[in-house]
Coordinates of C-alpha atoms in Angstrom, one line a residue:
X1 CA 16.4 13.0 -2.4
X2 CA 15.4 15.7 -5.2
X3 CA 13.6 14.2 -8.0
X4 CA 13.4 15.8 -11.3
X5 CA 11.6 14.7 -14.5
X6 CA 13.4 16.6 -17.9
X7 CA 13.2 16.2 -21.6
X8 CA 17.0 17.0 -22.2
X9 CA 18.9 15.2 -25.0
X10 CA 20.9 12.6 -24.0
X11 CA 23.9 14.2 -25.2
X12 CA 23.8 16.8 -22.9
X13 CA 22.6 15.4 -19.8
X14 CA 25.9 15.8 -17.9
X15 CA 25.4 13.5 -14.8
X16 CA 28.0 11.2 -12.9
X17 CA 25.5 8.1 -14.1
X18 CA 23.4 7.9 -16.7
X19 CA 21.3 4.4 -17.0
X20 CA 20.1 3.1 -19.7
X21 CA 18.5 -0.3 -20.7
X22 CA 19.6 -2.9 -22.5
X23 CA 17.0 -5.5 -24.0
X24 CA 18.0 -9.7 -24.7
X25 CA 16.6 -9.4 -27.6
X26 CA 15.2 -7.0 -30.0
X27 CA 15.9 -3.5 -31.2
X28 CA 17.1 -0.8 -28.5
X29 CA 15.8 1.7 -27.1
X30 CA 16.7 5.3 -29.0
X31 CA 17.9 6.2 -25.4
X32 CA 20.5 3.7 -25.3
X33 CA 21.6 4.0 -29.1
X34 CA 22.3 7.5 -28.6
X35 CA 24.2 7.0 -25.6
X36 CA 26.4 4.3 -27.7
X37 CA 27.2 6.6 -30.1
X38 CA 27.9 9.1 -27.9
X39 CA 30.3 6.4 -26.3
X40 CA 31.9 5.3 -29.9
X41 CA 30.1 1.8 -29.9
X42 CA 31.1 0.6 -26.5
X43 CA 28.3 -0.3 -25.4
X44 CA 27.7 -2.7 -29.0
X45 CA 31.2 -4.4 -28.8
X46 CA 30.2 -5.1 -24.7
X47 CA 26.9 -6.6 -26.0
X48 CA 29.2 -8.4 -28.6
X49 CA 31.4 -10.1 -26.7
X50 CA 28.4 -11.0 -23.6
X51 CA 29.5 -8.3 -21.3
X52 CA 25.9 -7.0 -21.3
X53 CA 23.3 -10.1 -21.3
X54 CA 20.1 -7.5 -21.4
X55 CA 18.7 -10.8 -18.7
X56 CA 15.8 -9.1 -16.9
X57 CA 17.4 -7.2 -13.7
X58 CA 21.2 -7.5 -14.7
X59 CA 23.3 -4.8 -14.9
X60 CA 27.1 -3.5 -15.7
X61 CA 28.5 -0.6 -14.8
X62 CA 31.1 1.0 -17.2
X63 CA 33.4 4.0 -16.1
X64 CA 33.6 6.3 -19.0
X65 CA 36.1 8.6 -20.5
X66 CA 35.1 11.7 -22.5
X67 CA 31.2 11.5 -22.3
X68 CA 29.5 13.6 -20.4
X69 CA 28.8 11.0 -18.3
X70 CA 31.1 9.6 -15.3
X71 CA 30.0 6.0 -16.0
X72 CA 27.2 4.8 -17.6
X73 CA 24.8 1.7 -15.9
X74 CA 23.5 -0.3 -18.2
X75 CA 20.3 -2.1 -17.1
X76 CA 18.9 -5.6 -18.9
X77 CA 15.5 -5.3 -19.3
X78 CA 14.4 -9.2 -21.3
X79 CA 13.5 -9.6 -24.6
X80 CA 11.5 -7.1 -26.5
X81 CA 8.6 -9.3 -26.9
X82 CA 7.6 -10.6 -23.8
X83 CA 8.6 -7.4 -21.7
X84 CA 5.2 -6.6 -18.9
X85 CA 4.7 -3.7 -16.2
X86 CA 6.1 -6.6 -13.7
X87 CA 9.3 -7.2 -15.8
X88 CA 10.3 -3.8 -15.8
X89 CA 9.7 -3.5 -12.4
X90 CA 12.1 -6.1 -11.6
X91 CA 14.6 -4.1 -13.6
X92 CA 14.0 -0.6 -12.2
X93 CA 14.2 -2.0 -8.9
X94 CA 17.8 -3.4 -9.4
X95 CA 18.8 -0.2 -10.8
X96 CA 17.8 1.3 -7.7
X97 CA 20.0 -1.7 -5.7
X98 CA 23.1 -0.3 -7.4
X99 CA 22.1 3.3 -6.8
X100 CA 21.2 3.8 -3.7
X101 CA 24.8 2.4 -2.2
X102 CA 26.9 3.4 -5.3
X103 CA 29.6 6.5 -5.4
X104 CA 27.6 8.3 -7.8
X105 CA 26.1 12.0 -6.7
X106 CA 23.8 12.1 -9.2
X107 CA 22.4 10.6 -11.9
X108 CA 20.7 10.9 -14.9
X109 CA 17.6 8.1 -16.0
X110 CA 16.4 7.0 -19.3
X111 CA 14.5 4.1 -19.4
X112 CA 11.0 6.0 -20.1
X113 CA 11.5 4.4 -23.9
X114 CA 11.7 0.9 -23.0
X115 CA 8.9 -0.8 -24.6
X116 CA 6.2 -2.9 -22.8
X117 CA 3.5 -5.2 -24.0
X118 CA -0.1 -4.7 -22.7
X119 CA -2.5 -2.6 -22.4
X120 CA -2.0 1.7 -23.0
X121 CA -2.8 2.4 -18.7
X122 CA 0.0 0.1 -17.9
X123 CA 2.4 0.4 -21.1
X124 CA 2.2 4.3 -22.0
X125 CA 5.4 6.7 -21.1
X126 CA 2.9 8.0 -18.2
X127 CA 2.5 4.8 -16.8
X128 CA 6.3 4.2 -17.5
X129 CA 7.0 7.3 -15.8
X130 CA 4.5 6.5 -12.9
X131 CA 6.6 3.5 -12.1
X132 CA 9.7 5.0 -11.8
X133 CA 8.9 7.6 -9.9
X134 CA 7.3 4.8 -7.4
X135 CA 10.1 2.6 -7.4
X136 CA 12.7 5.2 -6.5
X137 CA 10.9 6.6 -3.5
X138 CA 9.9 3.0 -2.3
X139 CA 13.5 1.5 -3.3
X140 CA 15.4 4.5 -1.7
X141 CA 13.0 4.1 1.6
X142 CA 15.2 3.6 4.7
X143 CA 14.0 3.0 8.8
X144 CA 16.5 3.3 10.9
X145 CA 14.6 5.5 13.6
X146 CA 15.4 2.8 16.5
X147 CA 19.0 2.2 16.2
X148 CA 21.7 4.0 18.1
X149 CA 24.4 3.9 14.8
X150 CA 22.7 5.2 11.9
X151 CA 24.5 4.2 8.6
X152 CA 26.5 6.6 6.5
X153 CA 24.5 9.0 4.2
X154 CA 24.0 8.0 0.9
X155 CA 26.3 9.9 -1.7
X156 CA 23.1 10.4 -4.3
X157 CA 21.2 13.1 -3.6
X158 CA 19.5 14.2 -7.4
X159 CA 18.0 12.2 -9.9
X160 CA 16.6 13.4 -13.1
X161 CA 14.4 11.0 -15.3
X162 CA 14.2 11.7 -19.3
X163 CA 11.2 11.6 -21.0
X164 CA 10.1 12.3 -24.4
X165 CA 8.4 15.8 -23.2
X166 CA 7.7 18.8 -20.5
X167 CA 4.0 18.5 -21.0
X168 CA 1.5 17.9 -17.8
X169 CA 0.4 14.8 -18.6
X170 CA 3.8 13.3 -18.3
X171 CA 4.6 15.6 -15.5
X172 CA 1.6 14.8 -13.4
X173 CA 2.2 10.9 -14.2
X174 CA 5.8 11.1 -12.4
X175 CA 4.7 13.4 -9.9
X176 CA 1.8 10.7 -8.8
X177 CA 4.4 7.9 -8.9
X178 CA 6.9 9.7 -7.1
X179 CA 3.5 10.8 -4.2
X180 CA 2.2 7.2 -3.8
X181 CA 5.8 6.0 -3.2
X182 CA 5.8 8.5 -0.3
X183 CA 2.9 7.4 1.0
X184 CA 3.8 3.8 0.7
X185 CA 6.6 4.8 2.6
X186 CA 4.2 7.0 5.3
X187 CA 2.8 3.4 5.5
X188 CA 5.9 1.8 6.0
X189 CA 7.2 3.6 8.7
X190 CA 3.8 3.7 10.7
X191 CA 3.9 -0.3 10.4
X192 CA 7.5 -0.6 11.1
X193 CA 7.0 1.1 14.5
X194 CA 7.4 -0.9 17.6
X195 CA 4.1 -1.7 19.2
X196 CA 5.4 -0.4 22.8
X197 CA 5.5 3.1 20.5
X198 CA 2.6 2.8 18.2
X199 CA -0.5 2.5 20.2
X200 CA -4.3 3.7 19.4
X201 CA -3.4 7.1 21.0
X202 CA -0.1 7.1 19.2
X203 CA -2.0 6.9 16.0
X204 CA -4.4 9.2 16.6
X205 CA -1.4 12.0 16.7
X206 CA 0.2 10.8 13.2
X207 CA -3.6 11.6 11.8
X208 CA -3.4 15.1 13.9
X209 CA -0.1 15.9 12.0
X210 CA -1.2 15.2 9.3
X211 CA -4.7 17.2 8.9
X212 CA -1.6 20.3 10.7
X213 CA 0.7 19.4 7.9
X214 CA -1.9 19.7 5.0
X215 CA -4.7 21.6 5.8
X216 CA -7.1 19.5 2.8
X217 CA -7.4 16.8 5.3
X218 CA -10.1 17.1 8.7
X219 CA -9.4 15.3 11.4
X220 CA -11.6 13.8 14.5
X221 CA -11.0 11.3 17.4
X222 CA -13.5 9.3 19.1
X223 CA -12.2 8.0 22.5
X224 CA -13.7 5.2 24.1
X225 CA -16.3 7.2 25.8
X226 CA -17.9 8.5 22.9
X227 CA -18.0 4.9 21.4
X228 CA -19.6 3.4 24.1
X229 CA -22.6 6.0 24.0
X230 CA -22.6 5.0 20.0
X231 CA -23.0 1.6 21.1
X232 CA -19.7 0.2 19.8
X233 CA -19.6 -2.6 22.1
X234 CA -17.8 -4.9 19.6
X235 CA -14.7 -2.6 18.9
X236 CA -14.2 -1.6 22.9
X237 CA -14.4 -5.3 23.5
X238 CA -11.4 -5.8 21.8
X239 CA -9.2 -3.3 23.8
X240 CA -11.0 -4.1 27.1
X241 CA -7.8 -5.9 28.0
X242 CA -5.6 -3.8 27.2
X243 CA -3.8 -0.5 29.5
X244 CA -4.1 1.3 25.8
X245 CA -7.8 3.0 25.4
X246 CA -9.0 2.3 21.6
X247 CA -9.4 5.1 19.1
X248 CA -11.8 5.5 16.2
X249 CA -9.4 7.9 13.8
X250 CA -11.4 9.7 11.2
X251 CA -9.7 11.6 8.5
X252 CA -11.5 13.2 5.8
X253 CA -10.5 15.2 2.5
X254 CA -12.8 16.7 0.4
X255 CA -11.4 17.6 -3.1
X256 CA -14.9 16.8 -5.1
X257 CA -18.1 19.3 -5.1
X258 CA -20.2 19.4 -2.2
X259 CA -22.5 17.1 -3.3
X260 CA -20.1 14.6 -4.3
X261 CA -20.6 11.2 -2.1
X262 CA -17.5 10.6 -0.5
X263 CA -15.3 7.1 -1.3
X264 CA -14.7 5.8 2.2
X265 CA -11.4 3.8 3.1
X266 CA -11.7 1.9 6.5
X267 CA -8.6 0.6 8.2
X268 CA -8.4 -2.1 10.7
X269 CA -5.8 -0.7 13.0
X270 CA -4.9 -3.7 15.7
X271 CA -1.7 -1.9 17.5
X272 CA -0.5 -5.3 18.4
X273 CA -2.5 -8.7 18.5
X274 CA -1.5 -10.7 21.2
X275 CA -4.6 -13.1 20.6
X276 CA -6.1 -12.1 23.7
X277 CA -7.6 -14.5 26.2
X278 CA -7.1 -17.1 22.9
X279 CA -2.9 -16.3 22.7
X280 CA -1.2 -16.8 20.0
X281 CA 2.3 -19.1 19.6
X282 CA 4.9 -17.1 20.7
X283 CA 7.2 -17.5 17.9
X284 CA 6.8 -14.9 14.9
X285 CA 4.8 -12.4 17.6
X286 CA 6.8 -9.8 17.3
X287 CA 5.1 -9.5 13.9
X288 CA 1.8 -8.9 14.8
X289 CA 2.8 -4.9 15.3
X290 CA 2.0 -5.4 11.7
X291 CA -1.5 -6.0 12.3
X292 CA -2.6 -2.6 12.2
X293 CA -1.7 -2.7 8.0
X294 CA -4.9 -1.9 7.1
X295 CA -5.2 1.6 9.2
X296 CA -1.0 2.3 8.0
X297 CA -2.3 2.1 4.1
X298 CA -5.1 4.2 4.8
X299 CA -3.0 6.6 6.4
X300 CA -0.6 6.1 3.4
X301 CA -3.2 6.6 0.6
X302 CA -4.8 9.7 2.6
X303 CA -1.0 11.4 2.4
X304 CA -0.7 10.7 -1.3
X305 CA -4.0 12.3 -1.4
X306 CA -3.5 15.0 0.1
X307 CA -0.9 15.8 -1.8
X308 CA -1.6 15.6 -5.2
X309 CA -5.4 16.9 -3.8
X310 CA -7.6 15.2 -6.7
X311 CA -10.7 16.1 -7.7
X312 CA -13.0 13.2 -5.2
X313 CA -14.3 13.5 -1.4
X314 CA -12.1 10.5 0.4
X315 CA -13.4 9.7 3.9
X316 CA -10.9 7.8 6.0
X317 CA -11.4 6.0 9.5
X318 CA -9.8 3.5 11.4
X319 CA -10.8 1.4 14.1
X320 CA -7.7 1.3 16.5
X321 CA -7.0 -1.0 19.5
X322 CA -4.2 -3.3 21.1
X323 CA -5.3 -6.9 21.6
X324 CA -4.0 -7.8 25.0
X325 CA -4.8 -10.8 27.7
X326 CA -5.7 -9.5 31.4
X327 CA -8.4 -10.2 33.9
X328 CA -10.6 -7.3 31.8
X329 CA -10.1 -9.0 28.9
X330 CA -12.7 -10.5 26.7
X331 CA -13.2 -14.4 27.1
X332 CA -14.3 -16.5 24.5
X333 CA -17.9 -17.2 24.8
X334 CA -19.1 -13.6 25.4
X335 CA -21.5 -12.0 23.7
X336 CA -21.7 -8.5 22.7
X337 CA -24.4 -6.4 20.8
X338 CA -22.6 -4.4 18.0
X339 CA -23.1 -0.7 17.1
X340 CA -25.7 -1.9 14.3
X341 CA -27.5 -4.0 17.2
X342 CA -26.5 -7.0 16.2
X343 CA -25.2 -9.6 18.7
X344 CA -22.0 -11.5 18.3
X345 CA -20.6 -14.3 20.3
X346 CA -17.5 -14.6 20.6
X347 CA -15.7 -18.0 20.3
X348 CA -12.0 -16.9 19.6
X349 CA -10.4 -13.7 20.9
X350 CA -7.6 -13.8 18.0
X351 CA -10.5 -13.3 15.3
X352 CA -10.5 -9.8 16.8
X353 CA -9.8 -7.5 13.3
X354 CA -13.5 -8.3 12.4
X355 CA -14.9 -7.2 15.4
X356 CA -13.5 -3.5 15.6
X357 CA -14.2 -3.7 11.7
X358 CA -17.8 -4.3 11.8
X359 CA -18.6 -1.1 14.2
X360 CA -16.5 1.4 12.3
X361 CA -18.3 0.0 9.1
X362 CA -21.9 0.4 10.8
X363 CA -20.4 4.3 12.2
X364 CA -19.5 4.7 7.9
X365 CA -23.5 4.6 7.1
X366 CA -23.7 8.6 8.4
X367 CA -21.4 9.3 5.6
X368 CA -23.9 8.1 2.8
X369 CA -21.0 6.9 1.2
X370 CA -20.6 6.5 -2.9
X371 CA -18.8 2.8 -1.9
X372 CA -16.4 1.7 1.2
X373 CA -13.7 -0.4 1.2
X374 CA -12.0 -2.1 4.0
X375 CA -8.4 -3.0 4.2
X376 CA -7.2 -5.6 6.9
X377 CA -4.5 -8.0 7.8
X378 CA -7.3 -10.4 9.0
X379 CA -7.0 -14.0 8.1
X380 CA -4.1 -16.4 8.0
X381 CA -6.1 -18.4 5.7
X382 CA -5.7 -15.7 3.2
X383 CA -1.9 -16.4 3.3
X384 CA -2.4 -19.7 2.6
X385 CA -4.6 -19.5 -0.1
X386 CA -2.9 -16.6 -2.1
X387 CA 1.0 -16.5 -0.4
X388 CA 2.2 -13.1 -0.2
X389 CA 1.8 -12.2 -3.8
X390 CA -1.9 -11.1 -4.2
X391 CA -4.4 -9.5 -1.9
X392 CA -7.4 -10.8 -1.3
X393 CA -10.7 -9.0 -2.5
X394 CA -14.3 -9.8 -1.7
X395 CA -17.3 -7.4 -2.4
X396 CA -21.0 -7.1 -2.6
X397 CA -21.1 -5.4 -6.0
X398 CA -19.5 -7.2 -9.0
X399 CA -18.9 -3.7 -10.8
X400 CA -16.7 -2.4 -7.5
X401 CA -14.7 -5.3 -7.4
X402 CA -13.7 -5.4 -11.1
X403 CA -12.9 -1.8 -10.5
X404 CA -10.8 -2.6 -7.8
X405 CA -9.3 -5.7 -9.5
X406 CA -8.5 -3.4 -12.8
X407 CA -6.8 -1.0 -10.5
X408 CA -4.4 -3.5 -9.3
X409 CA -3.5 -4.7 -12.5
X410 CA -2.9 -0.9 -13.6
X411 CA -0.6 -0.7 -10.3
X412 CA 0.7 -3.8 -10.2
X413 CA -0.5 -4.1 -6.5
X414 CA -2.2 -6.9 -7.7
X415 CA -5.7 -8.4 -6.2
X416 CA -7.8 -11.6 -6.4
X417 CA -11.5 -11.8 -5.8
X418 CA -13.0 -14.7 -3.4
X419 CA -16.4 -15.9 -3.5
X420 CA -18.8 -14.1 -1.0
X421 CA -21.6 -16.5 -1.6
X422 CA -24.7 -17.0 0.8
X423 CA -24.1 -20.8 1.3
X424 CA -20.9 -19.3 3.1
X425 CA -22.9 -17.7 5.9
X426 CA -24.2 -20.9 7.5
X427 CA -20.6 -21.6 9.0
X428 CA -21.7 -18.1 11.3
X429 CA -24.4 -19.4 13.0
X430 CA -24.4 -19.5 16.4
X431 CA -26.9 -20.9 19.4
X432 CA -26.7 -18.1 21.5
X433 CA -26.1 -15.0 19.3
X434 CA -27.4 -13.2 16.1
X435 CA -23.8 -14.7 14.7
X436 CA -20.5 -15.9 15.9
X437 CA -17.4 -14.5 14.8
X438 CA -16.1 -17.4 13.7
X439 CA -16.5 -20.3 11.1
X440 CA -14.1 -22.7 11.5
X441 CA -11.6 -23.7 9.8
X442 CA -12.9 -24.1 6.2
X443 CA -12.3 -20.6 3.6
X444 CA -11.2 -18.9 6.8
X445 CA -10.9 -16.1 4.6
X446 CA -14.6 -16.3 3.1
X447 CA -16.3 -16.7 6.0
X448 CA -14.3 -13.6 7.9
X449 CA -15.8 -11.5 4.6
X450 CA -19.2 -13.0 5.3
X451 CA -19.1 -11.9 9.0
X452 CA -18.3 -8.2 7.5
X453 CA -20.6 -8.5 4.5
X454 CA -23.3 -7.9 7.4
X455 CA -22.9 -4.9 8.2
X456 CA -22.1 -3.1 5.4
X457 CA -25.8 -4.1 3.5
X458 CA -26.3 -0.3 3.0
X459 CA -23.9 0.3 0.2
X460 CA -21.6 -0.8 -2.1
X461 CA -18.6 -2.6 -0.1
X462 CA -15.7 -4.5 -0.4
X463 CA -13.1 -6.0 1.8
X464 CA -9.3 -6.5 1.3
X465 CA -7.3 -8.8 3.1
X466 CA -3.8 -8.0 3.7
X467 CA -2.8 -10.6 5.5
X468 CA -0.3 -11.9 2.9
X469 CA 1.0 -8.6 1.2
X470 CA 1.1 -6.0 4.3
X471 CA 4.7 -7.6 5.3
X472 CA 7.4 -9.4 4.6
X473 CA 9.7 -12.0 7.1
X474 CA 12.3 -13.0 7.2
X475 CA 15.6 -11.2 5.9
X476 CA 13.9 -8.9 4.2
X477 CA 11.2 -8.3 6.8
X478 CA 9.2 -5.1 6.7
X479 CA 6.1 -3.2 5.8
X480 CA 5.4 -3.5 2.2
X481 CA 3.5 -0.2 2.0
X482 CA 0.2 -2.5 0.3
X483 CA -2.3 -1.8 -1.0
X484 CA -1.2 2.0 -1.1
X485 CA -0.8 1.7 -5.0
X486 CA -3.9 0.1 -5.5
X487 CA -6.1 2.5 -4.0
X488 CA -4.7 5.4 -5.2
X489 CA -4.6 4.1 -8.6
X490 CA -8.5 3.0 -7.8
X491 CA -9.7 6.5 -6.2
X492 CA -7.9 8.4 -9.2
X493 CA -9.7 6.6 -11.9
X494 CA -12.8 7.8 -10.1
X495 CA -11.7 11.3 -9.4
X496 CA -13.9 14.0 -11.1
X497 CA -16.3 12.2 -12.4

């Protein structure tokens, strides 16, 4: 798909669509007044006599007749007063429904105009622009790689979105909406992979073709070996019973000056999570391919990175391994002494994403990092406290999680923060161990953030868990591509400073 941003009059944009929003209430857009006139009113009498509602998300699609346009798709976006980021969201994304699988060739966009209430980083025509360009690569986003009949090709292959100017600003706004949408979708594809393809090794290749393919990015593999004489007991108990060998993945781009301490991502990258020695219910296990979210959004944010190469050092790793049950496995009960010499026991084989976790964030300390955060489909308490709407955040520094938090808003990959509070820890103890990796039942979520909170005392963490927002079930199951968005949006507003 080409995209294309232009500051063309409306009048002249020949194209065989040209969308424009209509509000509920309130004055239009000029956008769409100059299309109406161009049009002799149609669109006014249409409004008139309910035709066009201007309800957030509806649309109509009009053939038209001596316009330069072939038809013209008209797009409600609320009223004028009310209208947020997450509104217009709602209504660029069923713009893109009728798109994607409509007869059009190519079309023409202007929706840039539209006004939005909120603050200027959400509500400008750069953060208008940003969106769009998002929403098309994520909305147009297809996997079919694994069936034999692949559907027809779509017939639009060019889109051009107005905006009020040529300048870089607006240019460089689009062109970052249009990169993090591909690297959602770099994430999508990685979590939508079948386990029996994507393995630790398997993984270690994408990050190989990607350091080929963009020669910003260094890239290194630890096998298991080299682990064990680092003392990563924790992680390589994890994979012990599994035929797949664990991977430590470490990506690194460095864009900032030299002396510039680098943001580090870290991605829990569980290939498939059987449970281990404590299995899981065999309904909805198909899903757990998903549980290497964390590492896929890494890998995401480290190609929208690399491509739009801004000025900050990034240091990526993830912590890769298949959760399997065999007579090597791990039983619960073991203890293990961790990278950071710590000893863990371990009571539950499932709460596995915490253990290969708390090595790769003690192997992070070489990098004398400016702050880490770690990404992770780790709790299914987190589900249950936030659904599948907000990620959970939980950090060690109050001014790195509001950070985070205000990047989320900016995104709309939105976060909420947890309490990481010491009265939490007690639920860890254990009578045989420096800790056990569990704490029952009670903030499942907190206490998993506890358990990481000790090993990353060295710097400035925090934790997101992606339990709830990495994937969808159901009918529309499928990588989300989260928290891409927020991190870029996150490591952007920290870029050259």
């Amino acid at each position: 798909m080409n995209f294309t941003l232009s500051s063309k009059a409306i009048s002249s944009a020949k194209t065989d669509c040209l969308v424009v929003a209509v509000p509920e209430k309130g004055e239009w857009p000029a956008s769409t007044t100059q299309a109406d006139e161009v049009m002799g009113g149609q669109l006014k009498a249409l409004h008139k006599n309910g035709d066009i509602t201007g309800k957030t998300a509806s649309t109509l699609l009009i053939p038209t007749a001596d316009t330069p346009w072939n038809r013209v798709l008209v797009v409600g976006t609320g009223p004028n007063t009310g209208r947020k980021p997450a509104d217009y969201r709602k209504a660029l994304i069923a713009m893109a429904g009728v798109l994607k699988d409509g007869a059009a060739k190519n079309a023409v966009i202007a929706l840039a105009d539209t006004p939005l209430i909120g603050e200027a980083a959400t509500t400008s025509e750069g953060a208008k622009l940003n969106l769009i360009g998002r929403t098309l690569e994520e909305q147009f986003y297809t996997f079919f790689d694994f069936k034999s009949e692949k559907p027809p090709k779509r017939k639009l292959t060019k889109v051009t979105v107005l905006a009020s100017g040529a300048g870089k600003a607006l240019k460089d706004a689009f062109n970052l909406g249009l990169a993090t949408g591909r690297g959602m979708n770099f994430t999508r594809d990685l979590g939508n992979t079948p386990a029996n393809v994507c393995h630790p090794s398997w993984l270690a290749d994408r990050a190989k073709e990607l350091a080929k393919d963009n020669e910003v990015i260094k890239t290194e593999i630890l096998d298991e070996k080299q682990m064990q004489k680092l003392g990563m007991n924790s992680l390589l108990s994890v994979s012990a019973g599994s035929a797949q060998p664990a991977r430590l993945i470490v990506m690194e781009y460095r864009g900032g000056k030299a002396k510039d301490k680098p943001y580090v991502l870290v991605g829990k990258g569980i290939t498939f999570d059987t449970g281990g020695i404590s299995l899981k219910p065999g309904e909805g296990m198909d899903e757990m391919k998903y549980d290497m979210g964390g590492a896929a959004a890494v890998f995401g944010t480290m190609k929208t990175i690399a491509e739009t190469r801004p000025k900050i050092n990034v240091v990526a790793v993830v912590a890769a391994a298949e959760n399997m049950p065999s007579g090597t496995a791990t039983r619960p009960g073991d203890i293990v002494t961790s990278m950071s010499g710590q000893t863990i026991e371990i009571l539950n084989t499932d709460a596995e994403g915490r253990l290969v976790l708390c090595d790769a964030l003690t192997y992070v300390k070489k990098y004398d990092p400016e702050v880490v955060v770690d990404m992770a489909t780790l709790t299914g308490a987190c589900i249950i406290a936030l659904g599948s709407h907000a990620t959970g955040l939980l950090a060690n520094n109050d001014a790195l999680a509001d950070d985070l938090l205000a990047a989320g808003e900016r995104s709309g990959d939105r976060a909420w923060r947890l309490p990481l509070w010491d009265e939490y820890q007690s639920q860890l103890d254990s009578n045989f161990a420096d800790m056990q990796n569990i704490g029952g039942r009670p903030a499942g979520t907190i206490t998993a953030g506890c358990f990481l909170s000790r090993f990353a005392r060295d710097y400035r963490w925090a934790h997101l868990d992606i339990a709830g927002t990495a994937w969808l079930s159901g009918k529309a199951k499928g990588s989300t591509g989260r928290p891409v968005p927020l991190l870029v949006d996150y490591l952007m507003s920290n870029a050259g400073k």
